[in-house]
XYZ file of C-alpha atoms in Angstrom:
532
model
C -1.337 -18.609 -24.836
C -4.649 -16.835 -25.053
C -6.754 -18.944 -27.142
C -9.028 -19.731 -24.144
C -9.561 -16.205 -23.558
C -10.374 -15.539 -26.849
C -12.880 -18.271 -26.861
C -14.417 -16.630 -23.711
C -14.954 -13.711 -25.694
C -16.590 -15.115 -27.886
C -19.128 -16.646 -25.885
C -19.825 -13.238 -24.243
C -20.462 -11.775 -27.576
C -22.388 -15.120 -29.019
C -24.518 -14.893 -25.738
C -24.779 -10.912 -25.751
C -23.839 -10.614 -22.175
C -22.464 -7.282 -22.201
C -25.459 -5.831 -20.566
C -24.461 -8.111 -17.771
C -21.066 -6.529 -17.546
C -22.231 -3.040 -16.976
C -22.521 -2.438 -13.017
C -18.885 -3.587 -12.366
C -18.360 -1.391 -8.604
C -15.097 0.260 -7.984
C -13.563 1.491 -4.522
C -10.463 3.666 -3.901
C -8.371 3.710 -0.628
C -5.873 6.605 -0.566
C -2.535 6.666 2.254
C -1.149 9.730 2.460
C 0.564 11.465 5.434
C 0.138 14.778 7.263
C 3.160 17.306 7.081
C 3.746 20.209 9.016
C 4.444 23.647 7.734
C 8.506 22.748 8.214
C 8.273 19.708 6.235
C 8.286 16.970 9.492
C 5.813 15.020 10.080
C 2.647 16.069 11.913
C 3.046 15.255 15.819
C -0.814 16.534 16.020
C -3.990 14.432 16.734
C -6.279 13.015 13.657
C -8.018 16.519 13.187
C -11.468 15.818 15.223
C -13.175 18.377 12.840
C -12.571 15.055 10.568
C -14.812 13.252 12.583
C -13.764 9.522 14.426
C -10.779 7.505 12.686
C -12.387 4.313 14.771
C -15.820 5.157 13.190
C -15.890 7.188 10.187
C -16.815 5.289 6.843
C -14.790 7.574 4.633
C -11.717 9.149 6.282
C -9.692 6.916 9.047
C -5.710 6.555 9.674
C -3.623 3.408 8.477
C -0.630 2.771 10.617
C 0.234 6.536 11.751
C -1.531 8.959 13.164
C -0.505 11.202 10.274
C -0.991 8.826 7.793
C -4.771 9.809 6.865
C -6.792 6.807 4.604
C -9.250 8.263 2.262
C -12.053 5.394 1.679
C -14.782 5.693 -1.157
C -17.864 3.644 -1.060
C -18.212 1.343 -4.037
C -19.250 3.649 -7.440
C -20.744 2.489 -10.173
C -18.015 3.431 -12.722
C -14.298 4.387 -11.899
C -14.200 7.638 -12.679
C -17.386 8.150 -10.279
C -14.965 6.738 -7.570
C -12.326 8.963 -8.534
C -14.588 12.252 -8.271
C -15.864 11.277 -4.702
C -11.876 10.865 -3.910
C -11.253 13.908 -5.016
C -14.302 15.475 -2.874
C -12.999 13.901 0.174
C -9.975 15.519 -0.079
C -11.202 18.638 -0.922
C -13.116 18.018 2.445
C -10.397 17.179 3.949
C -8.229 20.245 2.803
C -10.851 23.118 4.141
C -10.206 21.421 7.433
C -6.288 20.984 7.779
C -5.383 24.375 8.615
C -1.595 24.770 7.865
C -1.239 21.312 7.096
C -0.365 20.062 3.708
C -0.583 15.885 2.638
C 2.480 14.570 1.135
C 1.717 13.591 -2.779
C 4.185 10.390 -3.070
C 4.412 6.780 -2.068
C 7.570 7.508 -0.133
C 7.907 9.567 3.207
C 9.280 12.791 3.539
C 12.119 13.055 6.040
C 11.938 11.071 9.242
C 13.664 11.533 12.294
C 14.034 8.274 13.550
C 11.638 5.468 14.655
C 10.116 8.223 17.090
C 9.120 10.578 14.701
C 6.758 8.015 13.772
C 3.368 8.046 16.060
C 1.361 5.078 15.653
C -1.797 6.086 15.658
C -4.503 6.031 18.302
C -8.777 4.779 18.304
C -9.913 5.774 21.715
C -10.263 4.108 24.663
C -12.846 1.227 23.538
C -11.672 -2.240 23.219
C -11.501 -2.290 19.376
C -9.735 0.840 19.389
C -7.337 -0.716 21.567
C -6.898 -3.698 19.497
C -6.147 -1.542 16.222
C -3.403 0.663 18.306
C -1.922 -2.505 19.869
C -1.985 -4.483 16.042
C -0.136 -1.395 15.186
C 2.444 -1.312 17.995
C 3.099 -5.387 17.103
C 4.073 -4.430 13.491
C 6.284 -1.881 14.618
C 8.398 -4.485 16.968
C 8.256 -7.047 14.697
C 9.119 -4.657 11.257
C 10.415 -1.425 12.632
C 7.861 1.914 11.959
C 9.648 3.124 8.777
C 7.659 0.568 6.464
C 4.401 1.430 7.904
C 4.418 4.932 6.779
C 5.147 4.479 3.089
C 1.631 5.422 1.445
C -0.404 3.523 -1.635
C -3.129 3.195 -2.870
C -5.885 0.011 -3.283
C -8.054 -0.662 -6.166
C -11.122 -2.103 -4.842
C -13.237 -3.640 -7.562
C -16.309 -6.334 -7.962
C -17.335 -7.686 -11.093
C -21.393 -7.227 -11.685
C -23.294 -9.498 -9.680
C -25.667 -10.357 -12.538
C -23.001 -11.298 -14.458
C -22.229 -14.813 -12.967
C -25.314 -16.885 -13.389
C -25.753 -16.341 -17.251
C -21.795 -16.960 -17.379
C -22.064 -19.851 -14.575
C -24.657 -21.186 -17.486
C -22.321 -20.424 -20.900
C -19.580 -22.562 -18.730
C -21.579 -25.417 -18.181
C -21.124 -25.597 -14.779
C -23.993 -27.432 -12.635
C -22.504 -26.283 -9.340
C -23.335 -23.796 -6.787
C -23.756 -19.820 -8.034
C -21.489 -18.953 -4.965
C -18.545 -21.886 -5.611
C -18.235 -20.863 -9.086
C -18.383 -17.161 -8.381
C -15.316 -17.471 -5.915
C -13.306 -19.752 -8.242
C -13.578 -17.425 -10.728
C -12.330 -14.909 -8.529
C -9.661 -16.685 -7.154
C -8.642 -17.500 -10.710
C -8.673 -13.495 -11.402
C -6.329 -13.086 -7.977
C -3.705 -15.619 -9.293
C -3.423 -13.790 -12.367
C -3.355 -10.258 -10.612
C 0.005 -12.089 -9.076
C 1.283 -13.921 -12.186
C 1.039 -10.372 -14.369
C 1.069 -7.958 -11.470
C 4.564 -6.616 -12.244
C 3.056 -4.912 -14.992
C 1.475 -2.412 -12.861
C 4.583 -2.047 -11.331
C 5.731 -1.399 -14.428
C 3.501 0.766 -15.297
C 2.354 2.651 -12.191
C 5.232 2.717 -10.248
C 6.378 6.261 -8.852
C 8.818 5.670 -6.204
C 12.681 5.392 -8.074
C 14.156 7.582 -5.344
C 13.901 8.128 -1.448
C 15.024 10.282 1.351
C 18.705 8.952 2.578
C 16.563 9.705 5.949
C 14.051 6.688 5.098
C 17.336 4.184 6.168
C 17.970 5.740 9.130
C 21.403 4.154 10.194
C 20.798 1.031 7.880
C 23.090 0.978 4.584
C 21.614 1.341 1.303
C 20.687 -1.661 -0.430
C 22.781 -3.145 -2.796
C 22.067 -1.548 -6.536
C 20.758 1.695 -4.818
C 22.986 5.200 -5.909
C 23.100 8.711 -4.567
C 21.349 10.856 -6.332
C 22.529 13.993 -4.323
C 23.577 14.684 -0.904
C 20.278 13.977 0.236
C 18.377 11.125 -2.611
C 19.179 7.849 -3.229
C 17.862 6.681 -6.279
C 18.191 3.380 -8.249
C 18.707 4.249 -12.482
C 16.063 1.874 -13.698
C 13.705 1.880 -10.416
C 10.250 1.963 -10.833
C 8.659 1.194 -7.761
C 10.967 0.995 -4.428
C 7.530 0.730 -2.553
C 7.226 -2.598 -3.938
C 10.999 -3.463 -3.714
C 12.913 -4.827 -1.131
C 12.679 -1.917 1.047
C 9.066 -1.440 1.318
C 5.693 -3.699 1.215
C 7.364 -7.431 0.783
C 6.995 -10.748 2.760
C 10.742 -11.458 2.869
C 11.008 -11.239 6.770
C 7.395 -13.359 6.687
C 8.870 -15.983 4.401
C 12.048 -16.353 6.832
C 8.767 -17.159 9.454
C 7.238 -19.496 7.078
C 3.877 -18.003 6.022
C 2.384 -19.787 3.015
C -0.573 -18.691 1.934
C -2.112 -21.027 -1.182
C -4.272 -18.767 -3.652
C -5.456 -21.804 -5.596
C -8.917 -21.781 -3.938
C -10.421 -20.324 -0.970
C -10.111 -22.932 0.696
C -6.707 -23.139 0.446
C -6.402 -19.513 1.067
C -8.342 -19.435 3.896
C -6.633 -22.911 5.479
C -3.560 -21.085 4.727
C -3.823 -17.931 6.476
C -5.673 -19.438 9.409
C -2.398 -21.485 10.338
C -0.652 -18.332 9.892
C -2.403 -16.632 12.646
C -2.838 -19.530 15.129
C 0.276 -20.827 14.453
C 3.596 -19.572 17.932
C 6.032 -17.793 16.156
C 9.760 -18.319 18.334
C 11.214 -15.239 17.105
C 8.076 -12.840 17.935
C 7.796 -14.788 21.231
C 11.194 -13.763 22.501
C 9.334 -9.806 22.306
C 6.528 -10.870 25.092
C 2.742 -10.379 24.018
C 1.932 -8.462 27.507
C 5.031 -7.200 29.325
C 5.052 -5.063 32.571
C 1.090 -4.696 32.037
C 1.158 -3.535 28.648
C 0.720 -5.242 25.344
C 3.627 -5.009 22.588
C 1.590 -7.134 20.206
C -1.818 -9.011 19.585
C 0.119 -12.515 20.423
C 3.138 -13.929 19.137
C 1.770 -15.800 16.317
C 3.285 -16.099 12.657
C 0.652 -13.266 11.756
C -1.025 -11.430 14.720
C -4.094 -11.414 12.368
C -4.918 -11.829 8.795
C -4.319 -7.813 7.594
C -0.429 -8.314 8.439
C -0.099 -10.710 5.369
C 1.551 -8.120 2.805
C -0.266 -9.529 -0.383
C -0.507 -7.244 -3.542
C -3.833 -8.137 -3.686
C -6.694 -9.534 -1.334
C -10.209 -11.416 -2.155
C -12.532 -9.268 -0.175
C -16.296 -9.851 1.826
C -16.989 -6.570 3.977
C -16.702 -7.468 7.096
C -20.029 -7.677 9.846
C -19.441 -6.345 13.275
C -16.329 -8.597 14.764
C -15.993 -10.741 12.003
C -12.683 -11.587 11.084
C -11.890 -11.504 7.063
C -11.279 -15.216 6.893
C -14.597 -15.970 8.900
C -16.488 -13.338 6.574
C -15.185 -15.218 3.215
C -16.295 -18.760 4.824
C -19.205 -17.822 5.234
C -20.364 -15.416 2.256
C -17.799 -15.989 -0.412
C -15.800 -13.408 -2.153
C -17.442 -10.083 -2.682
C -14.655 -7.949 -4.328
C -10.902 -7.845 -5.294
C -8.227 -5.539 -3.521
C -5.227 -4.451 -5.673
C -2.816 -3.117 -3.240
C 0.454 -2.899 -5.405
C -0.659 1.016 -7.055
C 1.977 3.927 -6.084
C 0.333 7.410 -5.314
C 1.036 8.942 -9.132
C 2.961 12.604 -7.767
C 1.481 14.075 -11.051
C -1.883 14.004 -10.593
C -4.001 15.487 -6.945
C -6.082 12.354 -6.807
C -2.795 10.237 -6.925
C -4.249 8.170 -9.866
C -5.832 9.690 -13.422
C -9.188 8.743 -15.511
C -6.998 6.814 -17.629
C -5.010 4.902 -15.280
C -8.632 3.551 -13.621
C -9.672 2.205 -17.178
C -7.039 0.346 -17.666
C -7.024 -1.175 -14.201
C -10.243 -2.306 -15.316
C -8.883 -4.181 -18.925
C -6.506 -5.101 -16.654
C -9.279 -6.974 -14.077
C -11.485 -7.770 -16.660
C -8.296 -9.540 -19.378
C -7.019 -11.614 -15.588
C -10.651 -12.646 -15.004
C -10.869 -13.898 -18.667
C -7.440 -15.536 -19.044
C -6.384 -18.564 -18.642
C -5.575 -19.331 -15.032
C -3.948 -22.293 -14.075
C -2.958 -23.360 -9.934
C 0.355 -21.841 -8.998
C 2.864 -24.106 -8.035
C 5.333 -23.466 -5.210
C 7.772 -22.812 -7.966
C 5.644 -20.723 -9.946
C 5.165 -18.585 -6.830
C 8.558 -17.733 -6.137
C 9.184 -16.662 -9.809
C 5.764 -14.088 -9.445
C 7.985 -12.381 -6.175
C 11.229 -12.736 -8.574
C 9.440 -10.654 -11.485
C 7.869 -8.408 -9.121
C 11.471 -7.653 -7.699
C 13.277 -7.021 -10.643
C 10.199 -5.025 -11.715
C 10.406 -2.898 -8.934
C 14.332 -2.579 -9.113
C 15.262 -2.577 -12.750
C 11.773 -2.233 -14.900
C 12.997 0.517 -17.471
C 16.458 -1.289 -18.055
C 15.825 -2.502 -21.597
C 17.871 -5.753 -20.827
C 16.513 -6.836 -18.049
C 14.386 -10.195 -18.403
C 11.704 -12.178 -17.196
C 10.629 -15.213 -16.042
C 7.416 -16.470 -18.203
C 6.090 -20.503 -18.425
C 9.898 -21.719 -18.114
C 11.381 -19.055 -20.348
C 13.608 -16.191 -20.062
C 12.123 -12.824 -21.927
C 12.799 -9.258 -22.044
C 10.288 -6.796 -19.886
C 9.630 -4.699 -22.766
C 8.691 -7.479 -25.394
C 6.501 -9.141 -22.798
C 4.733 -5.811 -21.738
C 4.108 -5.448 -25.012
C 2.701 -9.030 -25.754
C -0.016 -8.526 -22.706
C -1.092 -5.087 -23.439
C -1.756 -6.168 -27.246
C -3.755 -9.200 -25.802
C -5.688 -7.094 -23.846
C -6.789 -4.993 -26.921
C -9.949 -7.217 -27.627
C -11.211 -7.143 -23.886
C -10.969 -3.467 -23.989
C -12.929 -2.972 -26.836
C -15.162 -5.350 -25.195
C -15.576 -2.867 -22.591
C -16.259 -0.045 -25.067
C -19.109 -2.305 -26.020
C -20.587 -3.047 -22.531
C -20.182 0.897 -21.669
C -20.820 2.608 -25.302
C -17.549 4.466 -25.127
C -14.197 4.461 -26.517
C -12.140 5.300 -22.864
C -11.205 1.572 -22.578
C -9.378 1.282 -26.298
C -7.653 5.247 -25.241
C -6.211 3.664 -22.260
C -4.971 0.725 -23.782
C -3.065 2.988 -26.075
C -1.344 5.368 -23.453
C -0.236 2.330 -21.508
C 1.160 0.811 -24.516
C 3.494 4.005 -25.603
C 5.074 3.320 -22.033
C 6.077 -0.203 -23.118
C 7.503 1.328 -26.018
C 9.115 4.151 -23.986
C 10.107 3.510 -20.863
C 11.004 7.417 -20.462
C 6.811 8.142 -20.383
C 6.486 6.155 -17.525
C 5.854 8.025 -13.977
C 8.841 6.475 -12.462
C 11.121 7.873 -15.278
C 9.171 11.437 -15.207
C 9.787 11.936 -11.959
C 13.450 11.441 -12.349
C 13.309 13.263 -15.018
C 12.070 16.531 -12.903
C 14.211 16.168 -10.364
C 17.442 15.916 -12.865
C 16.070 19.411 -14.867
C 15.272 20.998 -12.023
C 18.448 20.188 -9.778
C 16.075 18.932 -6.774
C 16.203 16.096 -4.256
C 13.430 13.511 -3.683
C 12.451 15.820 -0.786
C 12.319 19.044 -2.687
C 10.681 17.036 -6.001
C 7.580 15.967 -3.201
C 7.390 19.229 -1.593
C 6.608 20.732 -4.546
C 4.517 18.593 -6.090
C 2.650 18.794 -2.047
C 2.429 22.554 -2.463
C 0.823 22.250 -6.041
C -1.922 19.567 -5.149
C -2.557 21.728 -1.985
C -3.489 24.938 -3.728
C -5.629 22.682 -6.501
C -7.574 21.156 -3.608
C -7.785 24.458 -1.636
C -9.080 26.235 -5.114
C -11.890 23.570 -5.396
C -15.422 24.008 -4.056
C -17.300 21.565 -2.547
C -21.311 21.415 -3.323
C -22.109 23.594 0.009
C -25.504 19.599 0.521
C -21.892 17.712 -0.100
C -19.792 19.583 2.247
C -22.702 19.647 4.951
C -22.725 15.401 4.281
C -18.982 15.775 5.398
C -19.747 17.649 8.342
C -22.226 15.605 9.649
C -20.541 12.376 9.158
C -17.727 13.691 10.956
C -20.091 14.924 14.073
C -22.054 11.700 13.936
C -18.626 9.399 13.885
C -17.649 10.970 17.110
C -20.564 10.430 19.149
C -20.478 6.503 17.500
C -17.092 6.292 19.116
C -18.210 8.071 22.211
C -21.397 5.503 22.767
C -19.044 2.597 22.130
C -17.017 3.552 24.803
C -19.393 4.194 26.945
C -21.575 0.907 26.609
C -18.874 -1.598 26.958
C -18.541 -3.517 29.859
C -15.996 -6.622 28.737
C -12.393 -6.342 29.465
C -10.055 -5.707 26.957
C -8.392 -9.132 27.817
C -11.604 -11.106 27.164
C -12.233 -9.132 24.650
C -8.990 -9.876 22.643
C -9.344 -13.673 23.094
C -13.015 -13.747 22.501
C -11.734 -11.930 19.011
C -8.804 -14.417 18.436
C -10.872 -17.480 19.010
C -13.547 -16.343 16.628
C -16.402 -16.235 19.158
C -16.879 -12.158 19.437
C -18.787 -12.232 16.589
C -21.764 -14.101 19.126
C -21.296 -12.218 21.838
C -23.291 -9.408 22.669
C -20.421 -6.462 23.914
């Protein structure tokens, strides 16, 4: 099963291309929502002190306009990425007055749909199109989904890297054709063994009764207390069937084919030209105002719930499948990582090493197509994982064969034992090999896990999801309100912040198209040419 990636070890230690290996980039993208000093959710604008959420590089909203996004530029090593994340929210803290940000995946409690306020980019016609993408999902999804917070693992293998390994191959093609089949082979594996981060990472076993609103609780779901429902062997309800899944897109027959990019690209472009009958009968522009982008399959490409995404930054208008057309794949999104409670940052040193054994072993391992079949057994393993990943009898799907979780966690974090000591190699340290090892006591024990810990807490300390996040809120508050910022970093901040304003401010003011021609120009791919 891994002979070939053994042989492709080899070849990168026969060839000595470790030194090719070394300036790997990583990215972190960080959800987490604003909550008032009575535990609701902040009502209150995106805090201009923070600068534009339209135009700032660094600190934006996702769906909410309480649900801040903390964006790093690419780093040269992980833990680089995480200490800018943490500076950004230290940032962010000296600026949130009585504010706090909530420390898990989950919400805290909602009241209703309209407790939920989608959030808002100014009066300029892409600010316009964000709020109105925005106010589509929440007619086609409801608003409840949007708000549940993650984070994305944003990483590029170095660019020197793939012409000496283009050459070891043997390949006579194009630099850029190879370079995005390899990546697309290193996306179908993040699928095929992506339940192991759920496994591994997940943090969400419990939510707020409130998160349902009137809707029962799903089947296999328990009270915890009054207040919690829980499921026993839950690792990850975020990735479950009451958070980040495709099941309603599936019902609207979105198939996107990862097998190469053109296929993915193909894919998802029918998805988004493509009349949807059910999200016609809402209207696309009713009395006046929009209720969605159109009434397509997929309004556009970002509303394709993937647990991971082949990247190319975009340029100006672009959309994402025009930018990987015409440049190729630039970088890999992982999008299936709970906020980790335990930790400020909402990930740790060693969970960012092994993310990248975990990149470097699905880059390096054999990678056949997936089949239509194949794909529905990668959503089946990611369900269960999500559901019922500590129950030590629950089983697997893997090449046409039933197998325990455990033993199979197990199996893949031992394979990936020589590709982290690779990567002690390439970096001269022994982090890669330490992370290995902590991930592989949770396979053993599925009590270490976060998922487990946290319900763990809650049980010793007689609290409810709610009271578990508050406090764990509180904590992470007074660590980033204890930390000082370099007084040349914190004046960065500020600046960014001023100059992001009057960005948005001179957009607004310069444009002269309508927001209708605008949107179609957009849709139809022709923006991109046209001078706004």
């Amino acid at each position: 099963m891994y002979h070939l990636l053994e042989q492709r070890l080899r070849e990168i230690d026969t060839n000595q291309l470790y030194p090719y290996l070394r300036n790997a980039r990583t990215g972190l993208e960080k959800e987490s929502l604003r909550v008032t000093p009575d535990n609701r959710l902040s009502q209150r604008d995106h805090p201009k002190v923070l600068g534009s959420a339209l135009t700032h590089p660094w600190i934006t909203t996702d769906y909410a306009e309480s649900l801040i996004e903390l964006i790093t530029p690419p780093q040269e090593r992980a833990a680089q990425a995480l200490d800018f994340l943490l500076n950004i929210e230290t940032f962010v803290y000296q600026q949130l007055e009585d504010e706090r940000l909530w420390t898990t995946s989950m919400p805290c409690v909602l009241a209703g749909e309209d407790d939920i306020r989608i959030a808002e980019y100014g009066n300029s016609n892409a600010g316009r199109m964000k709020h109105i993408y925005r106010e589509g999902l929440a007619w086609r999804y409801g608003k409840a989904m949007q708000v549940i917070a993650g984070i994305h693992f944003n990483y590029s293998i170095d660019e020197a890297f793939w012409q000496p390994w283009q050459q070891v191959q043997g390949d006579q093609g194009e630099l850029r054709t190879f370079r995005d089949a390899q990546y697309m082979a290193l996306v179908r594996n993040l699928q095929r063994y992506g339940w192991l981060i759920i496994y591994l990472f997940g943090t969400s076993p419990a939510i707020c009764k409130s998160f349902l609103g009137n809707r029962p609780a799903p089947e296999g779901m328990e009270a915890f207390n009054e207040y919690t429902l829980y499921e026993p062997f839950g690792t990850s309800l975020r990735m479950g069937n009451i958070g980040y899944t495709n099941s309603k897109e599936n019902k609207t027959g979105v198939k996107v084919c990862y097998n190469t990019l053109e296929t993915y690209i193909s894919s998802l472009r029918r998805a988004i030209t493509t009349p949807c009958p059910i999200y016609g009968e809402i209207g696309v522009k009713v009395a006046g105002e929009y209720r969605q982008l159109n009434a397509n399959t997929l309004q556009i490409e970002n509303e394709y719930y993937s647990t991971v995404r082949p990247k190319q930054p975009l340029q100006g208008f672009e959309k994402p499948t025009d930018a990987l057309e015409k440049r190729g794949i630039a970088y890999v999104e992982l999008r299936s990582i709970d906020v980790n409670a335990f930790h400020p940052a909402g990930l740790t040193r060693r969970q960012l090493f092994f993310l990248e054994v975990f990149m470097h072993f699905c880059l390096l391992q054999e990678s056949p197509l997936v089949s239509a079949e194949e794909f529905e057994v990668i959503n089946h393993n990611q369900m269960l994982t999500a559901h019922r990943g500590r129950d030590p009898e629950v089983r697997l799907s893997c090449l046409g064969k039933s197998v325990l979780l455990r033993d199979h966690a197990r199996e893949l974090l031992q394979a990936m034992r020589p590709v982290a000591e690779m990567l002690n190699t390439v970096h001269g340290e022994d982090c890669y090999t330490d992370c290995l090892d902590s991930q592989i006591q949770l396979a053993y024990n599925p009590d270490l896990t976060p998922s487990a810990r946290m319900l763990e807490e809650m049980h010793a300390k007689q609290e409810s999801f709610f009271e578990f996040a508050q406090r764990k809120s509180d904590e992470h508050r007074d660590y980033f309100l204890k930390r000082e910022l370099d007084p040349t970093l914190a004046q960065e901040f500020q600046q960014l912040a001023a100059t992001s304003l009057i960005r948005q401010q001179a957009i607004e003011d310069s444009e002269e198209m309508d927001f209708d021609s605008f949107l179609n120009a957009y849709l139809s791919g022709t923006l991109a040419d046209i001078k706004n």
